[in-house]
mmCIF file of C-alpha atoms and ligand atoms in Angstrom:
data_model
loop_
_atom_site.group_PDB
_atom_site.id
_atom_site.type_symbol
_atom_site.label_atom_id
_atom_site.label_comp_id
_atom_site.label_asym_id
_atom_site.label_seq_id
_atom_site.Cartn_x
_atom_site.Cartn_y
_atom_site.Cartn_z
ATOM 1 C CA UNK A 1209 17.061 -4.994 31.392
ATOM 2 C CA UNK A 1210 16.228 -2.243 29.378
ATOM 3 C CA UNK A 1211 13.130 0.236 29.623
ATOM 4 C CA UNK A 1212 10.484 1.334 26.394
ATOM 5 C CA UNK A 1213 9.644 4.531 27.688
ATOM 6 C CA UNK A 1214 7.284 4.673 25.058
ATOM 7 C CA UNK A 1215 4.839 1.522 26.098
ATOM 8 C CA UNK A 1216 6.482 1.951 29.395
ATOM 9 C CA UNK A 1217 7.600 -1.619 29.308
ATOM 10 C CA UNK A 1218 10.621 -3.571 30.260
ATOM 11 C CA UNK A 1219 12.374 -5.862 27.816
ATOM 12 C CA UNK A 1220 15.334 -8.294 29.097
ATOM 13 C CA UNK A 1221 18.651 -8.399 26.847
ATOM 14 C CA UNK A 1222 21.100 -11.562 27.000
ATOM 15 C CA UNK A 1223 23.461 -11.256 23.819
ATOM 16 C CA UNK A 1224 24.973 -14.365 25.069
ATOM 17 C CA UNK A 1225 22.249 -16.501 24.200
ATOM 18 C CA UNK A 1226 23.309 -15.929 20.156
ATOM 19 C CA UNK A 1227 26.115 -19.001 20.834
ATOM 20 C CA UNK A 1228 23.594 -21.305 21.827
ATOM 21 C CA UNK A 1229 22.817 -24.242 19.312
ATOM 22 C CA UNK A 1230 19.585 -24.865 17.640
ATOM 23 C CA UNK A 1231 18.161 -27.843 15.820
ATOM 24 C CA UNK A 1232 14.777 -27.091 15.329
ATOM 25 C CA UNK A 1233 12.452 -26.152 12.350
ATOM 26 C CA UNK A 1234 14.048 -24.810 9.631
ATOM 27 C CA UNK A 1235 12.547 -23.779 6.217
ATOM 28 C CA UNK A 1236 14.188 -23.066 2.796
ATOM 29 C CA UNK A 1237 14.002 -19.228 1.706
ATOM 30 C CA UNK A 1238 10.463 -18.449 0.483
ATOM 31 C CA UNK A 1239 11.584 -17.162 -3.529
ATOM 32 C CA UNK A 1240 8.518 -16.606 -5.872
ATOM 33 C CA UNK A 1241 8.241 -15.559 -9.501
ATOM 34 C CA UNK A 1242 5.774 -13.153 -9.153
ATOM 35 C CA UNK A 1243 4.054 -11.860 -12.804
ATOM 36 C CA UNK A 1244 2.978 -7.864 -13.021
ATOM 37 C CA UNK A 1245 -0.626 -9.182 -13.411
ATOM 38 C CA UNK A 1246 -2.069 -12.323 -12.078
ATOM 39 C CA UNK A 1247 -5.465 -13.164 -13.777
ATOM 40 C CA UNK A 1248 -6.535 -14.959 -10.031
ATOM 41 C CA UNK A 1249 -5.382 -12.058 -8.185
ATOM 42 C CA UNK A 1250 -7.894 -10.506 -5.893
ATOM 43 C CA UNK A 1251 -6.173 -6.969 -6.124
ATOM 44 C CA UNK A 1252 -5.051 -6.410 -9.696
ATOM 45 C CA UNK A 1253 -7.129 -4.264 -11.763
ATOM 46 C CA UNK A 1254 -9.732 -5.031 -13.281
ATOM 47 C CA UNK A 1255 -9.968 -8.767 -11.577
ATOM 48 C CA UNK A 1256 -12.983 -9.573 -9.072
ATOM 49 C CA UNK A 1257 -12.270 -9.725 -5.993
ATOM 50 C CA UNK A 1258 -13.517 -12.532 -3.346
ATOM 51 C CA UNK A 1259 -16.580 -10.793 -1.688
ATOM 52 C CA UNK A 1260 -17.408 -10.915 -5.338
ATOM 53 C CA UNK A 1261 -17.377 -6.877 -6.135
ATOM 54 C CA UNK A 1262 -14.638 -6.209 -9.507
ATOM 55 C CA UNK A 1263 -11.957 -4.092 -9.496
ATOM 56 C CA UNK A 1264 -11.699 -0.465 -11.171
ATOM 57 C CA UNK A 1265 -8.665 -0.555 -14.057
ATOM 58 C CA UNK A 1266 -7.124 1.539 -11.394
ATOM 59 C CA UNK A 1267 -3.263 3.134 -12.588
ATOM 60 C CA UNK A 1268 -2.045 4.481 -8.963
ATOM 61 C CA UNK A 1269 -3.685 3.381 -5.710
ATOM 62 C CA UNK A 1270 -6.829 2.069 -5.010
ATOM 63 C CA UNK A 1271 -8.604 1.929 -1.819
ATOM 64 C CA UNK A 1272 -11.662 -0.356 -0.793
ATOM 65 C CA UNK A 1273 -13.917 -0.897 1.983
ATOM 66 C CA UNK A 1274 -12.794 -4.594 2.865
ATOM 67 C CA UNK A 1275 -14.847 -7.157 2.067
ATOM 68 C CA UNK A 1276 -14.503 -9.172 5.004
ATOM 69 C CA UNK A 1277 -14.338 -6.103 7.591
ATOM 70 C CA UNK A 1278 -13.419 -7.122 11.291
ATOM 71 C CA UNK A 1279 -14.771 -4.276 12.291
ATOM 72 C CA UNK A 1280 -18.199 -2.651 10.553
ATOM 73 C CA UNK A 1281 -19.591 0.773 10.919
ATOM 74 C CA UNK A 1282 -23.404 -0.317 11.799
ATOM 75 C CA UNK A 1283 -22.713 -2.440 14.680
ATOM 76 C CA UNK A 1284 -25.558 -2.057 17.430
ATOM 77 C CA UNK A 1285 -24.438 -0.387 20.571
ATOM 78 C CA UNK A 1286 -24.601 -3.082 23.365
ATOM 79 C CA UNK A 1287 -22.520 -3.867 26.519
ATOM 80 C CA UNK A 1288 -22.526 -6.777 29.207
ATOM 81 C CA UNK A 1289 -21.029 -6.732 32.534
ATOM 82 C CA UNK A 1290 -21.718 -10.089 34.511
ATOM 83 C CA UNK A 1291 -20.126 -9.384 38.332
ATOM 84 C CA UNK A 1292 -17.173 -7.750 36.637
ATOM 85 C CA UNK A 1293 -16.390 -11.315 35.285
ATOM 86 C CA UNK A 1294 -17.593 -11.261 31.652
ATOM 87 C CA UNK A 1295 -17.498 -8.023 30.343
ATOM 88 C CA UNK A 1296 -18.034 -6.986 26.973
ATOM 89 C CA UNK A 1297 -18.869 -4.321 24.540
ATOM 90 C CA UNK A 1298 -20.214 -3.167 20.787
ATOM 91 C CA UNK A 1299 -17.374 -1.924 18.544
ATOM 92 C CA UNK A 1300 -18.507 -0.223 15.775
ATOM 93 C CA UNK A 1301 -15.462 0.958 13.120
ATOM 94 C CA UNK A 1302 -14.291 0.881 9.370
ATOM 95 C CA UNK A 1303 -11.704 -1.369 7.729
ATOM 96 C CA UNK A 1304 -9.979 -0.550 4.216
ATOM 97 C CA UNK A 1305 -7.824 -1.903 1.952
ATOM 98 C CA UNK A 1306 -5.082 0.437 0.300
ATOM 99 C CA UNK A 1307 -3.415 -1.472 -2.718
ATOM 100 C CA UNK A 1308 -0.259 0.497 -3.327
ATOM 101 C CA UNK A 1309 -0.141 0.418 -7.535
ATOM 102 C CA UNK A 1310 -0.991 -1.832 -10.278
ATOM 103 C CA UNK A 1311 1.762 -3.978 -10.507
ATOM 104 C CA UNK A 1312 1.312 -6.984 -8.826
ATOM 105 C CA UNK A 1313 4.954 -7.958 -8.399
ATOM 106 C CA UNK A 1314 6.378 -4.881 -7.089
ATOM 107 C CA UNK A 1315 6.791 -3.904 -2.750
ATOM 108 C CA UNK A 1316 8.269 -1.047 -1.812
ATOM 109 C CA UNK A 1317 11.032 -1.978 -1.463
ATOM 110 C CA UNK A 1318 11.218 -2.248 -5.448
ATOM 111 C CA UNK A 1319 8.669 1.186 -5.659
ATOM 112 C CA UNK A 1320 9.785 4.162 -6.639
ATOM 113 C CA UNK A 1321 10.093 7.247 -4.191
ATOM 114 C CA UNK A 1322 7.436 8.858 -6.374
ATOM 115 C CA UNK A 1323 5.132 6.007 -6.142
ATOM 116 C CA UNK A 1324 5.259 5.878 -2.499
ATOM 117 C CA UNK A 1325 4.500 9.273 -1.910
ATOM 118 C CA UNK A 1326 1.198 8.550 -3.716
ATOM 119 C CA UNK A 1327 0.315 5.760 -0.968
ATOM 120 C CA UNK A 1328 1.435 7.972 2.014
ATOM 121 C CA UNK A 1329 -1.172 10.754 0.271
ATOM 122 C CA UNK A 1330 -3.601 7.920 0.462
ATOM 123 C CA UNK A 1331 -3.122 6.727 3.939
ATOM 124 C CA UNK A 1332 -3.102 10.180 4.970
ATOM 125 C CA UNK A 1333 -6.476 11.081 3.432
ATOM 126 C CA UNK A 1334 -8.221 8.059 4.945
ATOM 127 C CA UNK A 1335 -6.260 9.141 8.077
ATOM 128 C CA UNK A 1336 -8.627 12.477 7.746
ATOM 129 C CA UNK A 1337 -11.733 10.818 6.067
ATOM 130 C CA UNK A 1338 -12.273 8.084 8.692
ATOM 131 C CA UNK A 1339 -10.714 10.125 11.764
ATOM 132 C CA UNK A 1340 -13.305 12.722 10.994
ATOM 133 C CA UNK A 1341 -16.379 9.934 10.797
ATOM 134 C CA UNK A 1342 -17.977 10.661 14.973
ATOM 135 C CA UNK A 1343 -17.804 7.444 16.243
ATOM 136 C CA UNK A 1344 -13.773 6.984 15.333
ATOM 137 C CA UNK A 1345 -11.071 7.660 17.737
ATOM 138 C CA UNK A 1346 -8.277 5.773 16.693
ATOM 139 C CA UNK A 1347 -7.021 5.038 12.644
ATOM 140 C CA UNK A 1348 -3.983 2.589 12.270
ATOM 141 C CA UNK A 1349 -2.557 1.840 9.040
ATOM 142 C CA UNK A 1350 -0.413 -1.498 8.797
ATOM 143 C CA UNK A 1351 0.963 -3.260 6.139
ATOM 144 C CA UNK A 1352 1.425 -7.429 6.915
ATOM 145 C CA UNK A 1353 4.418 -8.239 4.390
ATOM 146 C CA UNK A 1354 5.199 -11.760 3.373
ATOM 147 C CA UNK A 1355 3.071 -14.872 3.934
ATOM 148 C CA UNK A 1356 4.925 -15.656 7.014
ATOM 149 C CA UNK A 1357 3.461 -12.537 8.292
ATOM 150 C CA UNK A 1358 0.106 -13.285 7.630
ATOM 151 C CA UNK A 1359 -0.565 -11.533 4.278
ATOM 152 C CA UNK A 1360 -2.928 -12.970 2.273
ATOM 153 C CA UNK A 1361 -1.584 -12.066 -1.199
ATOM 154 C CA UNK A 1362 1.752 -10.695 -2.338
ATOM 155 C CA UNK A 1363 0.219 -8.072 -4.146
ATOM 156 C CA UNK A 1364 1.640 -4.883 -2.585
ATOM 157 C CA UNK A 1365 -1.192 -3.732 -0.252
ATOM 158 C CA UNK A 1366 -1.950 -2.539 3.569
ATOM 159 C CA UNK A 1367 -5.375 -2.150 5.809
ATOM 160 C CA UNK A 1368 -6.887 0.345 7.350
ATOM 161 C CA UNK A 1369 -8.592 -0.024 10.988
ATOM 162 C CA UNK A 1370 -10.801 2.442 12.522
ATOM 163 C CA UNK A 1371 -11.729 1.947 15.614
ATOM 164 C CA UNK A 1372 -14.427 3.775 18.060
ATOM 165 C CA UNK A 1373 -12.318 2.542 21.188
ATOM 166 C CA UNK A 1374 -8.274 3.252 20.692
ATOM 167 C CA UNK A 1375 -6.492 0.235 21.340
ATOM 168 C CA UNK A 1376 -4.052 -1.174 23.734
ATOM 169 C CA UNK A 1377 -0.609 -0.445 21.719
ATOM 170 C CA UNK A 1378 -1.651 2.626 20.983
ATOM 171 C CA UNK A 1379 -2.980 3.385 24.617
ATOM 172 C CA UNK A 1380 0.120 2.507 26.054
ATOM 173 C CA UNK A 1381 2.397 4.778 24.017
ATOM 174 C CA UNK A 1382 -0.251 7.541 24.554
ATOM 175 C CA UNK A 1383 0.722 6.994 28.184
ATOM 176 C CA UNK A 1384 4.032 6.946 27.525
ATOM 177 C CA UNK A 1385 3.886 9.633 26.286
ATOM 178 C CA UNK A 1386 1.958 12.520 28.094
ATOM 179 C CA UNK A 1387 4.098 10.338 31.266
ATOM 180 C CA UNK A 1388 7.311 12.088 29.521
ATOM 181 C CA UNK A 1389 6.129 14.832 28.414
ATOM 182 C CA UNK A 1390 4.653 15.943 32.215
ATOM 183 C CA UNK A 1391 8.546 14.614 33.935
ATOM 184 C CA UNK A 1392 10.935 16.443 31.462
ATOM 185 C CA UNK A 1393 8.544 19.061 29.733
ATOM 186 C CA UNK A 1394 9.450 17.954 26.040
ATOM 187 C CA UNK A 1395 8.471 15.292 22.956
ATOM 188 C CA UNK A 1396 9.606 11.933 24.049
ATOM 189 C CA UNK A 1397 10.223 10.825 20.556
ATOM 190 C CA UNK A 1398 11.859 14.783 19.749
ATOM 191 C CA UNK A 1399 14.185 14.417 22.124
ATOM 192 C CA UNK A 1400 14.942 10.765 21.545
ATOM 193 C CA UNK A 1401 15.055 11.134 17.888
ATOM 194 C CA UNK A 1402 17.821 13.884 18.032
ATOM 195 C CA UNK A 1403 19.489 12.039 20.908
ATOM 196 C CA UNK A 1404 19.795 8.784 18.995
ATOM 197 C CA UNK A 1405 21.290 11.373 15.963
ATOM 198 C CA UNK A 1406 23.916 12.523 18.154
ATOM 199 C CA UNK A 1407 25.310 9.527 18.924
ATOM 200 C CA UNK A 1408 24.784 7.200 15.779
ATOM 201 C CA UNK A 1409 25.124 3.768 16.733
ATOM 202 C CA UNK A 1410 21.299 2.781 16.601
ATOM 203 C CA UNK A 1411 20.710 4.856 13.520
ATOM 204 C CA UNK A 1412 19.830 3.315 9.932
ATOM 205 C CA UNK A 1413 19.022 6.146 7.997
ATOM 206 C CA UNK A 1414 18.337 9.670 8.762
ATOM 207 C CA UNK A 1415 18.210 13.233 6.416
ATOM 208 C CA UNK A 1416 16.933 16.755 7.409
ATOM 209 C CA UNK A 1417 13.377 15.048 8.022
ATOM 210 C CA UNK A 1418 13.195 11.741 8.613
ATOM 211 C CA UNK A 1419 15.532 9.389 11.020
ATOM 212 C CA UNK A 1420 14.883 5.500 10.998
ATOM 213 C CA UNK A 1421 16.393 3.533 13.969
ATOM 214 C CA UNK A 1422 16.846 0.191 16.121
ATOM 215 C CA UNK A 1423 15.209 1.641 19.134
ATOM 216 C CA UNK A 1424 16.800 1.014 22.804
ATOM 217 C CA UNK A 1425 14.279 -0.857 23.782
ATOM 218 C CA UNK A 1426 13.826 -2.825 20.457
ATOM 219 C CA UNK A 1427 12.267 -6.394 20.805
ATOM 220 C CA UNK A 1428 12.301 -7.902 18.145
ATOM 221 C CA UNK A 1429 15.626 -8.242 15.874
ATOM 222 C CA UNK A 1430 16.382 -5.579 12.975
ATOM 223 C CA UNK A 1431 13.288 -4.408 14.563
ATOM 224 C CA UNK A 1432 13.010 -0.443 13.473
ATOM 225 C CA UNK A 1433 11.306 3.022 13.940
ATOM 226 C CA UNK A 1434 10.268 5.652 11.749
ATOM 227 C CA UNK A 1435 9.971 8.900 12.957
ATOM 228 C CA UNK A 1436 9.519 12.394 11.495
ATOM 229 C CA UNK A 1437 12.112 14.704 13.373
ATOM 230 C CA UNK A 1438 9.406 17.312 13.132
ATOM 231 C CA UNK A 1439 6.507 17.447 15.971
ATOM 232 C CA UNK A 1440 3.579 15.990 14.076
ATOM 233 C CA UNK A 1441 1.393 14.300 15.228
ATOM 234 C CA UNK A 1442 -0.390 12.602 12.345
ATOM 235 C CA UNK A 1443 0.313 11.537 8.929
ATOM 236 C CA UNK A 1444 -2.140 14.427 7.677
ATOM 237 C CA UNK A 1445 0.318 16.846 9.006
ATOM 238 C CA UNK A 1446 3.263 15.517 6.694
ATOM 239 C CA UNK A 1447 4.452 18.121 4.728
ATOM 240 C CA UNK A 1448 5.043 17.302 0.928
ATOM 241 C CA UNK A 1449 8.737 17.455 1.586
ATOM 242 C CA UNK A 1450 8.683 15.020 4.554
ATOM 243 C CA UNK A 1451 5.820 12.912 2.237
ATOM 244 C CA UNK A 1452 8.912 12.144 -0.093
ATOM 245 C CA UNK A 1453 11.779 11.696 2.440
ATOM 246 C CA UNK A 1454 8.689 9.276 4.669
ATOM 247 C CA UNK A 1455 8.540 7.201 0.905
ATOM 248 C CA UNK A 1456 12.497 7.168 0.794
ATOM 249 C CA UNK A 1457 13.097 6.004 3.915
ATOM 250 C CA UNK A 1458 10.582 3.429 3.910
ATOM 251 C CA UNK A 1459 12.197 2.212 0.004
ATOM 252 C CA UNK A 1460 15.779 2.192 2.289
ATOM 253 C CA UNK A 1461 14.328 0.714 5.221
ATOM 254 C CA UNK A 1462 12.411 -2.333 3.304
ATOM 255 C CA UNK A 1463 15.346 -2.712 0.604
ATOM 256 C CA UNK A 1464 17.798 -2.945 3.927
ATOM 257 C CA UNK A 1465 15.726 -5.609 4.930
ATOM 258 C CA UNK A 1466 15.343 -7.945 2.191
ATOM 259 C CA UNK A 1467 19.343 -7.668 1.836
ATOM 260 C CA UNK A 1468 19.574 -8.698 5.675
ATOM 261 C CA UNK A 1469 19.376 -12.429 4.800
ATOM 262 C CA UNK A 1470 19.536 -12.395 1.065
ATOM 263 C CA UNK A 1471 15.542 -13.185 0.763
ATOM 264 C CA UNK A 1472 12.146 -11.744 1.019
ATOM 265 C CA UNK A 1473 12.326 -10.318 4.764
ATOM 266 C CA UNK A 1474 8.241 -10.871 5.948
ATOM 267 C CA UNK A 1475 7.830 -7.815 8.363
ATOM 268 C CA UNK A 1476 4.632 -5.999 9.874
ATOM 269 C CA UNK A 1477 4.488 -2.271 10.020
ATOM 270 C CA UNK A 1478 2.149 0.411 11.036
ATOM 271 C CA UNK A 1479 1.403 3.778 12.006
ATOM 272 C CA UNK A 1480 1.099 5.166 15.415
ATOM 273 C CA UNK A 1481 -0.579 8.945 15.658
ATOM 274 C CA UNK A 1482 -3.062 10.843 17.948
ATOM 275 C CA UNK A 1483 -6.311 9.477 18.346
ATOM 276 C CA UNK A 1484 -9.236 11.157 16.265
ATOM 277 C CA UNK A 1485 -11.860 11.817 19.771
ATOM 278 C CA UNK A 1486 -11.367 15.152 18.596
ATOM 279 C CA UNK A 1487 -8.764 16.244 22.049
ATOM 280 C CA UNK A 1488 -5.707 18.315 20.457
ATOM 281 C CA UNK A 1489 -3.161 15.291 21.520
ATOM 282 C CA UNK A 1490 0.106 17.468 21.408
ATOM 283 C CA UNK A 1491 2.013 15.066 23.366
ATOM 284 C CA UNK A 1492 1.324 12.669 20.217
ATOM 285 C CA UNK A 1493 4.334 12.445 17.579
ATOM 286 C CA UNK A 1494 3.818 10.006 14.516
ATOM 287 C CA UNK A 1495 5.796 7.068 13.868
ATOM 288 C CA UNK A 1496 6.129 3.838 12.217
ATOM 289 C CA UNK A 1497 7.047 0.688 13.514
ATOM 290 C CA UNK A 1498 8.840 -2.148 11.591
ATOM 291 C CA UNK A 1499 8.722 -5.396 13.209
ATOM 292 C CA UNK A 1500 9.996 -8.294 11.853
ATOM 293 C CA UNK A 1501 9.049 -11.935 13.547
ATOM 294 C CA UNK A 1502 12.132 -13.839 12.312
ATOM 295 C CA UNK A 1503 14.694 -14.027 15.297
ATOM 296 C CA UNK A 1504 17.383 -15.614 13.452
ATOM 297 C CA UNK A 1505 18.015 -15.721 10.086
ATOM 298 C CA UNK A 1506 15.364 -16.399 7.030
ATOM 299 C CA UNK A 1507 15.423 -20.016 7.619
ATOM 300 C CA UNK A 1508 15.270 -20.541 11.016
ATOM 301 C CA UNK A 1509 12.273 -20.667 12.233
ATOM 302 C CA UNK A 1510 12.253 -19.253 15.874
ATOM 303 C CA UNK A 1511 9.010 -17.073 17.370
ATOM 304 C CA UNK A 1512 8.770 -15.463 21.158
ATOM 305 C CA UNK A 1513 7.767 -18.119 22.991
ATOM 306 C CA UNK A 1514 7.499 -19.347 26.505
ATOM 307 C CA UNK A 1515 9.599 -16.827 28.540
ATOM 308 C CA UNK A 1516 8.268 -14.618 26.473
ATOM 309 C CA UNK A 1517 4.635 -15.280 26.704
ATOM 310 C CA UNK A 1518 4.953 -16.387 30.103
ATOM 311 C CA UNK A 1519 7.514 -13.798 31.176
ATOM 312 C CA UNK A 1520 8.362 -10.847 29.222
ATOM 313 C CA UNK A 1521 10.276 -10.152 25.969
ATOM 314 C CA UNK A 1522 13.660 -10.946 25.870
ATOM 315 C CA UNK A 1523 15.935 -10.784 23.235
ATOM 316 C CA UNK A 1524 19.516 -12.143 21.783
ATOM 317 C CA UNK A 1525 20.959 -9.612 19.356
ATOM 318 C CA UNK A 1526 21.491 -6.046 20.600
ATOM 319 C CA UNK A 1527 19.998 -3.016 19.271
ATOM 320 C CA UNK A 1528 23.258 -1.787 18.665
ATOM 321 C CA UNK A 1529 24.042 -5.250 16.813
ATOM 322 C CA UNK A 1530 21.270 -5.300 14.829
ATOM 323 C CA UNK A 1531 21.210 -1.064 13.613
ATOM 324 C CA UNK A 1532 25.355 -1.926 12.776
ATOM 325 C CA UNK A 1533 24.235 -4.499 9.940
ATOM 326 C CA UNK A 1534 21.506 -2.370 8.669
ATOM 327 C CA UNK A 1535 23.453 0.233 8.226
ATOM 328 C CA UNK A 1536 26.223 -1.199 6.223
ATOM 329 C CA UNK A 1537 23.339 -2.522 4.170
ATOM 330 C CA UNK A 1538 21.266 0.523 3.780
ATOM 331 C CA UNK A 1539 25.039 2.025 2.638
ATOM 332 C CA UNK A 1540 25.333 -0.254 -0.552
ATOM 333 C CA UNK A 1541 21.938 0.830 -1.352
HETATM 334 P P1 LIG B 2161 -3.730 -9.056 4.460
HETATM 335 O O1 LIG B 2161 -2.964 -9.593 3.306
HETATM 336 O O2 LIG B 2161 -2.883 -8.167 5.355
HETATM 337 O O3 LIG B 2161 -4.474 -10.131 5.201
HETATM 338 O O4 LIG B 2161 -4.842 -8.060 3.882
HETATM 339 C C1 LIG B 2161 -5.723 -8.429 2.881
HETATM 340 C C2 LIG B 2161 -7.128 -8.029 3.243
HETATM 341 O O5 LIG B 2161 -7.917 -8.040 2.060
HETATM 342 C C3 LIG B 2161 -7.796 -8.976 4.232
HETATM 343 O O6 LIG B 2161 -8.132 -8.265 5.403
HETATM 344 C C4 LIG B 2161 -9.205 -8.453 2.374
HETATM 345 C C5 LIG B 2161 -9.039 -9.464 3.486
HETATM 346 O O7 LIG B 2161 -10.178 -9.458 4.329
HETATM 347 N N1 LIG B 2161 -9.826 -8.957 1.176
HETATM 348 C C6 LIG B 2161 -10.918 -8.316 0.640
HETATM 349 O O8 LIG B 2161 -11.393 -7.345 1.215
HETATM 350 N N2 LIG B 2161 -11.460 -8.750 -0.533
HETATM 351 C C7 LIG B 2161 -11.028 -9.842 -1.212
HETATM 352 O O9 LIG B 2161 -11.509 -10.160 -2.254
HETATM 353 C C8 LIG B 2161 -9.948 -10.678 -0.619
HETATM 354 C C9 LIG B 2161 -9.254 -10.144 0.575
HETATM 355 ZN ZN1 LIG B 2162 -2.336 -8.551 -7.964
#
């Protein structure tokens, strides 16, 4: 068993269970030839999009109030509490779509470190234009990658959520982390980040400001963190030199992954930071999560299932199993 201090969680590991055979669903590589414009694209420039709004002839990024928002700004307040039994409540919030560039066939992966830095600048400013909005304490950025995953459209693009109420990940690493920060008196994720440095086995990539790992604790397989080795605790606080080692590690980090089973590798990824209810939140120390749902290889299909949604996560390959392959791969890169 092994402990996320972070969502103070804990996650069963049986490496043995890799021998065991499998004849269940399988599915061919997903491999698309994907143009640099597609005329029925939703998010290329110029093209209108399916709310029925058109697109600017944008040349960078391009940012949009989504058209089918889960959450929306003007929601009446309301609550209902029937004998603690059905309880509900109003959620007002914002959500966004950043499209990364232009080119419709490119992730980043493929981007250039220069062209990512322009979409951290732009998650960062909505970061600090929706944070600062009164009603919003919580702003996650995510990016669903490959259909597998959810995404709608292969065009290179991520949401935005704002949320008046911060939600449950999020709550439970904020936990996790003022619970560290009162025992020991430091960063959780300082002191693990430079602790993981020192002893290299569950480390992918790491310069003088960014490290990306296989945490400890990691569920999922090739499942990785990236973390700033700096105490900030939002992405507005990047400085432009950790902007362009954040884009590089993310090119490495995505790149690594589509080499791990020579095909598109369908991940989700997001950004945890301090909540915007306008408290100072030093114990908060941003970081993104990779988490890719294959648990196998590209073909086989294989999700958490019932131990794990009756139980609690468990998983096959090792953290230090999975960070040794990605970083022989992120080494050719
Ligand atoms: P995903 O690929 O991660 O689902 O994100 C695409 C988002 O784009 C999705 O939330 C929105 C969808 O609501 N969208 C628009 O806002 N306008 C459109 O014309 C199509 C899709
Ligand atoms: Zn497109």
């Amino acid at each position: 068993m092994r402990f996320n201090p972070l969502t103070r969680t804990w996650l069963q590991v049986s490496p043995q269970r890799t021998q065991r055979p499998w004849q269940g669903e399988t599915a061919p590589p997903a491999r698309r030839d994907v143009p640099a414009y597609d005329p029925d694209c939703y998010l290329c420039p110029g093209n209108a999009r399916a709310g029925g709004a058109r697109n600017p002839h944008y040349a960078s990024t391009f940012v949009f109030d989504n058209d089918f928002a889960a959450l929306v700004p003007d929601t009446p307040p309301g609550a209902l509490d029937e004998s603690g039994l059905l309880i509900a409540r109003a959620e007002p919030g914002v959500c966004r779509v950043v499209c990364f560039t232009p080119r419709h066939d490119l992730s980043v992966a493929r981007m250039t470190t220069a062209q990512t830095r322009l979409v951290i600048n732009a998650w960062a400013a909505q970061y600090t234009e929706l944070g600062a909005l009164p009603f919003v304490r919580s702003v996650i950025v995510f990016e669903n990658n490959g259909p597998m995953m959810g995404a709608s459209n292969p065009h290179p693009h991520a949401q935005v959520w704002a949320n008046a109420t911060i939600p449950n990940e999020v709550a439970a690493e904020q936990a996790g982390l003022l619970a560290y920060r009162a025992e020991h008196g430091i960063c959780l994720l300082c002191a693990y980040v430079e602790r993981e440095l020192a002893e290299g086995t569950r480390v992918v990539h790491a310069d003088e400001r960014i490290a990306v790992l296989v945490p400890f604790w990691a569920t999922w397989p090739f499942e990785t963190m990236v973390v700033p080795r700096r105490h900030i605790r939002g992405l507005n606080e990047l400085e432009p030199d950790e902007r362009d080692a954040l884009a590089n590690a993310m090119r490495i980090t995505t790149a690594t992954y589509d080499r791990v089973f020579d095909a598109p590798f369908p991940y989700s990824m997001g950004f945890h930071q301090r909540p915007t209810d306008g408290e100072p939140h030093d114990e908060w120390h941003l970081h993104a999560h990779y988490l890719p749902p294959l648990l196998r290889s590209a073909t086989v299909r294989k999700y958490m299932v019932g131990y794990e949604l009756l139980g609690m996560p468990q998983r096959d390959i090792t953290a230090e199993s999975a960070a040794e392959r990605l970083r022989a791969l992120a080494a050719t890169l």
